Coordinates of C-alpha atoms in Angstrom, one line a residue:
M222 CA 17.7 6.6 64.1
A223 CA 18.5 10.2 65.2
E224 CA 18.6 11.5 68.8
I225 CA 15.6 12.7 70.4
K226 CA 15.1 14.4 73.8
L227 CA 12.7 16.3 76.0
I228 CA 14.1 19.6 78.0
Y229 CA 11.3 20.8 80.5
G230 CA 11.0 22.7 83.8
D231 CA 10.3 26.0 85.5
E232 CA 13.7 27.6 84.8
P233 CA 14.1 29.3 81.7
Q234 CA 17.8 29.7 81.7
L235 CA 18.7 26.4 82.5
I236 CA 16.3 25.2 79.6
E237 CA 18.2 27.7 77.4
E238 CA 21.5 26.1 78.7
E239 CA 20.3 22.3 78.3
K240 CA 18.7 23.4 74.3
R241 CA 22.1 24.9 73.4
K242 CA 24.1 21.8 74.6
F243 CA 22.1 19.6 72.7
L244 CA 22.0 21.9 69.4
S245 CA 25.8 22.2 69.8
A246 CA 26.0 18.4 68.9
Y247 CA 24.7 19.3 65.4
P248 CA 26.7 22.4 64.6
D249 CA 26.2 21.8 60.5
L250 CA 22.6 20.9 60.6
P251 CA 20.0 23.8 60.1
V252 CA 17.4 24.2 63.3
T253 CA 13.7 24.2 62.4
V254 CA 11.3 25.9 65.4
L255 CA 7.9 24.9 65.6
D256 CA 5.4 25.7 68.2
D257 CA 1.6 24.6 69.0
E258 CA 0.7 27.2 66.6
A259 CA 2.1 25.2 63.6
G260 CA -0.7 22.4 64.3
P261 CA -0.4 18.9 64.5
Q262 CA -0.7 17.7 61.0
K263 CA 2.0 20.2 59.9
I264 CA 4.6 19.2 62.3
S265 CA 3.5 15.4 61.8
E266 CA 4.5 16.2 57.9
K267 CA 7.5 18.1 58.5
L268 CA 8.7 15.1 61.0
C269 CA 8.1 12.9 58.2
E270 CA 9.1 14.7 55.1
D271 CA 12.2 12.9 52.8
S272 CA 14.5 15.5 51.5
L273 CA 15.1 14.6 47.9
F274 CA 19.0 15.6 48.4
G275 CA 18.9 14.1 51.9
D276 CA 19.8 16.9 53.6
Q277 CA 19.1 16.7 57.6
K278 CA 17.9 19.1 60.0
V279 CA 17.3 19.8 63.5
F280 CA 13.7 20.2 64.8
C281 CA 13.0 22.0 68.2
L282 CA 9.3 21.9 68.8
V283 CA 8.1 24.2 71.7
N284 CA 5.5 23.9 74.1
L285 CA 3.3 21.1 72.2
P286 CA 0.2 20.0 73.7
I287 CA 1.1 16.5 73.9
I288 CA 2.2 16.8 77.4
R289 CA -1.1 17.4 78.9
K290 CA -2.1 19.5 81.8
S291 CA -5.2 17.6 82.7
G292 CA -6.2 14.3 81.7
K293 CA -8.3 15.7 78.7
N294 CA -6.6 17.2 75.7
S295 CA -7.5 17.6 72.0
D296 CA -7.6 14.2 70.2
A297 CA -6.2 16.2 67.3
W298 CA -2.6 16.0 69.0
I299 CA -2.4 12.0 69.6
P300 CA -0.9 11.2 66.2
L301 CA 2.0 13.4 66.9
Y302 CA 2.2 12.1 70.5
E303 CA 2.5 8.6 68.7
L304 CA 5.0 9.6 66.3
L305 CA 7.0 10.8 68.5
M306 CA 7.0 8.0 70.7
E307 CA 7.7 5.6 68.0
Y308 CA 10.0 7.8 66.2
N309 CA 12.6 6.2 64.0
G310 CA 13.6 9.2 61.5
D311 CA 16.8 10.7 60.6
N312 CA 16.6 13.9 62.0
P313 CA 17.4 15.1 65.5
I314 CA 14.8 16.6 67.9
V315 CA 14.6 18.3 71.1
L316 CA 11.3 19.0 72.5
I317 CA 11.2 22.1 74.7
Y318 CA 8.5 22.4 77.5
H319 CA 8.4 25.5 79.4
D320 CA 7.0 24.0 82.9
M321 CA 7.1 21.3 85.1
I322 CA 5.4 18.1 83.9
D323 CA 2.4 16.3 85.9
K324 CA 3.7 12.6 86.1
R325 CA 0.3 11.7 87.3
I326 CA -1.2 11.7 84.1
K327 CA -0.7 8.9 81.9
Q328 CA 0.5 10.4 79.0
N329 CA 2.9 12.4 80.4
K330 CA 4.2 9.6 82.2
E331 CA 4.4 7.3 79.1
I332 CA 6.3 10.1 77.4
L333 CA 9.1 10.5 80.2
D334 CA 9.5 7.0 80.7
K335 CA 10.1 6.5 76.9
I336 CA 11.7 9.7 75.8
P337 CA 14.9 10.7 77.3
N338 CA 14.7 14.0 79.4
H339 CA 16.2 16.4 81.7
Q340 CA 14.5 18.2 84.2
C341 CA 15.4 22.3 84.6
K342 CA 14.1 23.0 88.2
R343 CA 14.2 26.2 89.7
L344 CA 17.6 26.5 91.6
E345 CA 17.6 27.6 95.3
G346 CA 19.7 27.9 98.2
A347 CA 22.9 26.1 97.8
D348 CA 22.3 24.7 94.4
L349 CA 22.0 28.2 93.0
V350 CA 25.2 29.1 94.6
M351 CA 26.8 25.7 93.3
W352 CA 25.5 27.0 89.8
I353 CA 26.9 30.7 90.1
R354 CA 30.1 29.2 91.4
Q355 CA 30.5 27.1 88.4
Y356 CA 29.4 29.9 85.9
C357 CA 32.1 31.7 87.1
T358 CA 34.6 29.1 86.8
S359 CA 33.2 28.5 83.3
N360 CA 34.2 32.1 82.4
G361 CA 37.7 31.9 84.1
F362 CA 36.7 33.7 87.1
K363 CA 36.9 32.8 90.9
M364 CA 34.6 33.6 93.8
T365 CA 36.5 33.8 97.1
P366 CA 34.8 32.0 100.2
D367 CA 33.3 35.4 101.6
A368 CA 31.8 36.2 98.2
Q369 CA 30.2 32.9 98.0
E370 CA 28.9 33.2 101.6
Y371 CA 27.7 36.9 100.4
V372 CA 25.7 35.6 97.9
A373 CA 24.2 32.8 100.0
H374 CA 22.7 35.4 102.3
L375 CA 21.3 37.3 99.7
I376 CA 19.7 34.3 98.1
E377 CA 18.1 33.2 101.4
L378 CA 16.5 36.5 101.8
W379 CA 15.4 37.1 98.3
Q380 CA 13.5 34.0 97.2
D381 CA 12.7 32.7 93.9
V382 CA 15.7 34.3 92.3
P383 CA 15.7 33.6 88.6
V384 CA 18.9 32.3 87.3
S385 CA 18.7 34.7 84.2
F386 CA 19.0 37.2 86.4
M387 CA 22.1 36.0 88.3
R388 CA 23.5 35.2 84.9
T389 CA 22.9 38.8 84.0
E390 CA 24.5 40.2 87.0
F391 CA 27.5 37.9 87.0
D392 CA 28.1 38.9 83.4
R393 CA 28.0 42.6 84.2
Y394 CA 30.8 41.8 86.8
F395 CA 32.8 40.0 84.2
L396 CA 33.1 43.1 82.4
Q397 CA 33.9 45.4 85.1
I398 CA 36.8 43.4 86.9
T399 CA 40.0 43.8 85.5
G400 CA 43.4 42.2 86.4
D401 CA 43.2 39.5 88.6
K402 CA 39.9 37.2 87.9
V403 CA 38.6 37.1 91.5
I404 CA 34.9 38.1 92.7
T405 CA 35.3 39.2 96.4
K406 CA 32.9 40.1 99.1
E407 CA 34.2 43.9 98.8
F408 CA 33.3 43.7 95.4
L409 CA 29.9 42.6 95.5
E410 CA 28.8 45.0 98.3
E411 CA 30.3 48.0 95.9
N412 CA 28.7 46.5 92.5
G413 CA 25.8 44.2 93.2
S414 CA 22.4 45.8 92.1
D415 CA 20.5 47.4 94.6
Y416 CA 17.7 45.1 95.6
G417 CA 16.0 44.6 99.0
A418 CA 18.1 41.6 100.0
K419 CA 21.5 43.5 99.9
N420 CA 20.1 46.3 102.4
I421 CA 19.0 43.7 104.8
F422 CA 22.6 41.9 104.6
T423 CA 24.2 45.4 105.4
F424 CA 21.6 45.9 108.3
K425 CA 22.3 42.9 109.7
E426 CA 26.2 43.4 109.3
A427 CA 25.9 46.8 110.8
L428 CA 23.9 45.9 113.7
L429 CA 26.5 42.9 114.8
K430 CA 29.2 45.8 114.3
R431 CA 27.1 48.1 116.3
D432 CA 27.4 50.9 113.5
T433 CA 24.5 52.9 114.7
D434 CA 25.0 55.5 112.0
T435 CA 24.3 52.8 108.9
L436 CA 21.3 51.2 111.0
L437 CA 19.7 54.9 111.1
E438 CA 20.0 55.4 107.3
L439 CA 18.4 51.9 106.6
F440 CA 15.5 52.1 109.2
P441 CA 13.6 53.9 106.7
F442 CA 14.0 50.9 104.0
M443 CA 13.3 48.4 106.8
F444 CA 9.9 49.6 108.1
G445 CA 8.8 50.0 104.2
Y446 CA 9.9 46.4 103.2
K447 CA 6.9 44.6 102.3
E448 CA 8.4 41.2 103.8
L449 CA 9.9 42.6 107.2
D450 CA 8.7 39.8 109.0
R451 CA 10.8 37.5 107.0
A452 CA 13.9 40.0 107.3
M453 CA 13.5 40.1 111.1
S454 CA 13.5 36.3 110.9
Y455 CA 16.8 36.2 109.0
I456 CA 18.3 38.7 111.5
E457 CA 17.4 36.8 114.3
G458 CA 18.8 33.5 112.7
Q459 CA 22.1 35.0 112.3
L460 CA 22.1 36.4 115.6
R461 CA 21.5 32.9 116.9
L462 CA 24.2 31.6 114.7
Q463 CA 26.4 34.3 116.5
L464 CA 25.4 33.9 119.9
L465 CA 25.9 30.1 119.6
V466 CA 29.7 30.6 118.6
S467 CA 30.4 33.0 121.1
E468 CA 29.4 31.1 123.7
C469 CA 31.3 28.0 122.6
R470 CA 34.2 30.3 122.2
Q471 CA 33.8 31.6 125.8
A472 CA 33.7 27.8 126.9
G473 CA 37.1 27.2 125.3
M474 CA 36.2 25.6 121.9
S475 CA 38.0 25.9 118.7
V476 CA 36.6 27.0 115.5
Q477 CA 36.8 23.2 114.1
A478 CA 35.1 21.9 117.3
I479 CA 32.6 24.1 117.1
Q480 CA 32.1 23.2 113.5
N481 CA 32.4 19.2 114.1
L482 CA 29.4 20.3 116.8
C483 CA 27.2 21.6 114.0
K484 CA 28.1 18.9 111.8
D485 CA 27.4 16.2 114.4
H486 CA 23.9 17.6 115.2
D487 CA 23.1 18.1 111.7
S488 CA 22.5 21.8 112.3
S489 CA 21.9 24.3 109.4
F490 CA 24.8 26.3 110.2
K491 CA 27.5 25.7 107.6
P492 CA 31.5 25.8 108.3
Y493 CA 32.2 29.3 106.6
P494 CA 29.6 31.5 108.6
I495 CA 30.8 29.6 112.0
K496 CA 34.4 30.9 111.0
L497 CA 33.0 34.4 110.2
A498 CA 31.1 34.5 113.6
Y499 CA 34.2 32.9 115.6
E500 CA 36.3 35.8 114.3
A501 CA 33.6 38.4 115.6
S502 CA 33.2 37.0 118.6
P503 CA 35.7 38.8 120.3
R504 CA 34.1 42.2 119.9
I505 CA 30.5 40.6 120.7
S506 CA 29.0 41.1 124.1
I507 CA 27.2 37.9 124.7
K508 CA 25.1 39.7 127.6
A509 CA 24.0 42.2 125.2
L510 CA 23.3 39.8 122.3
R511 CA 21.1 37.7 124.8
A512 CA 18.9 40.7 125.3
L513 CA 18.7 41.6 121.9
L514 CA 17.7 38.2 121.1
K515 CA 15.0 38.0 123.4
G516 CA 13.9 41.3 122.3
L517 CA 13.8 40.8 118.6
Y518 CA 12.2 37.2 119.2
E519 CA 9.1 39.0 121.1
I520 CA 9.2 41.5 118.3
I521 CA 8.6 38.7 115.9
L522 CA 5.6 37.0 117.6
D523 CA 3.9 40.2 118.2
S524 CA 4.2 41.1 114.7
R525 CA 2.7 37.9 113.2
S526 CA -0.1 38.1 115.9
S527 CA -0.7 41.5 114.4
K528 CA 0.0 43.2 117.5
G529 CA 2.7 45.1 119.5
D530 CA 4.7 48.4 118.1
I531 CA 7.1 47.5 114.9
W532 CA 9.3 50.8 116.6
R533 CA 10.3 48.7 119.4
F534 CA 12.5 46.9 116.9
R535 CA 14.2 50.4 116.1
D536 CA 14.6 51.1 119.9
L537 CA 15.9 47.8 120.5
C538 CA 18.8 47.7 117.8
I539 CA 19.7 51.5 119.0
T540 CA 20.0 50.2 122.6
Y541 CA 22.2 47.3 121.7
C542 CA 24.6 49.5 119.9
G543 CA 24.8 51.9 122.7
Y544 CA 25.6 48.9 125.3
K545 CA 29.1 49.8 127.3
G546 CA 29.4 46.6 129.3

């Protein structure tokens, strides 16, 4: 009996990678692609055909209604469902379904229990950063720790990042880099696509460095950004990390001790960002940072309740940059 496998999920790029992996196991076999427009009868006939010459092929069956969106579907697809559930033919079959599967529906649950399957779920946060790191490695490139941290910040700011976009983005980087195959934070800042998350990260960095000129350049973007509340919340979170690390360093703690403290208390703060904040802390005024955080927290609360003046955010940042204490 030939192999049969179901690949499904809401991340098209990962589905494509898994499909290629399946097909690569049969490099000498032609591939026949059939979708729901072929109809259940034609697909069943193709699967049951006995080649006069014994030639095998791989069947790629795409988005068939044997996987149900609700409990009721056309009965016309039931014979094909039953055929696949008991398939014992000689032709390998890969079932592709571009969506998540509702496991509460009996027929769907039966398919998942019976047919070997692989879920390709939308990657987020650390999982997406890991995929990017592995993709770089598979292409002979290495990301420095600060580059990984930079990418993690962008992903945190820019939700629902398609893997396909990140693949295209890094494919472009691979072509640009000559010599040592190393991707640094500086390279990403210089060559990354100019989307909103990149500007917000730059704004946060300029704020901590008290770089007034860069802030003034970016304020028009910030006030025109459709998710300003989320951007300010991200900046507030990064400032809280800096304040925590600065206070701990002032109390005589080493960077390792701070990292251990956060780990012991299940903090979301990761070791590398703590290290960066520790290195930045000598040029950070704790008094000014506390005042900045207090003001920013109040602005965020007022913004969420649709009151207050968002221009206070500009005044607050400029005041912090001008602090002389």
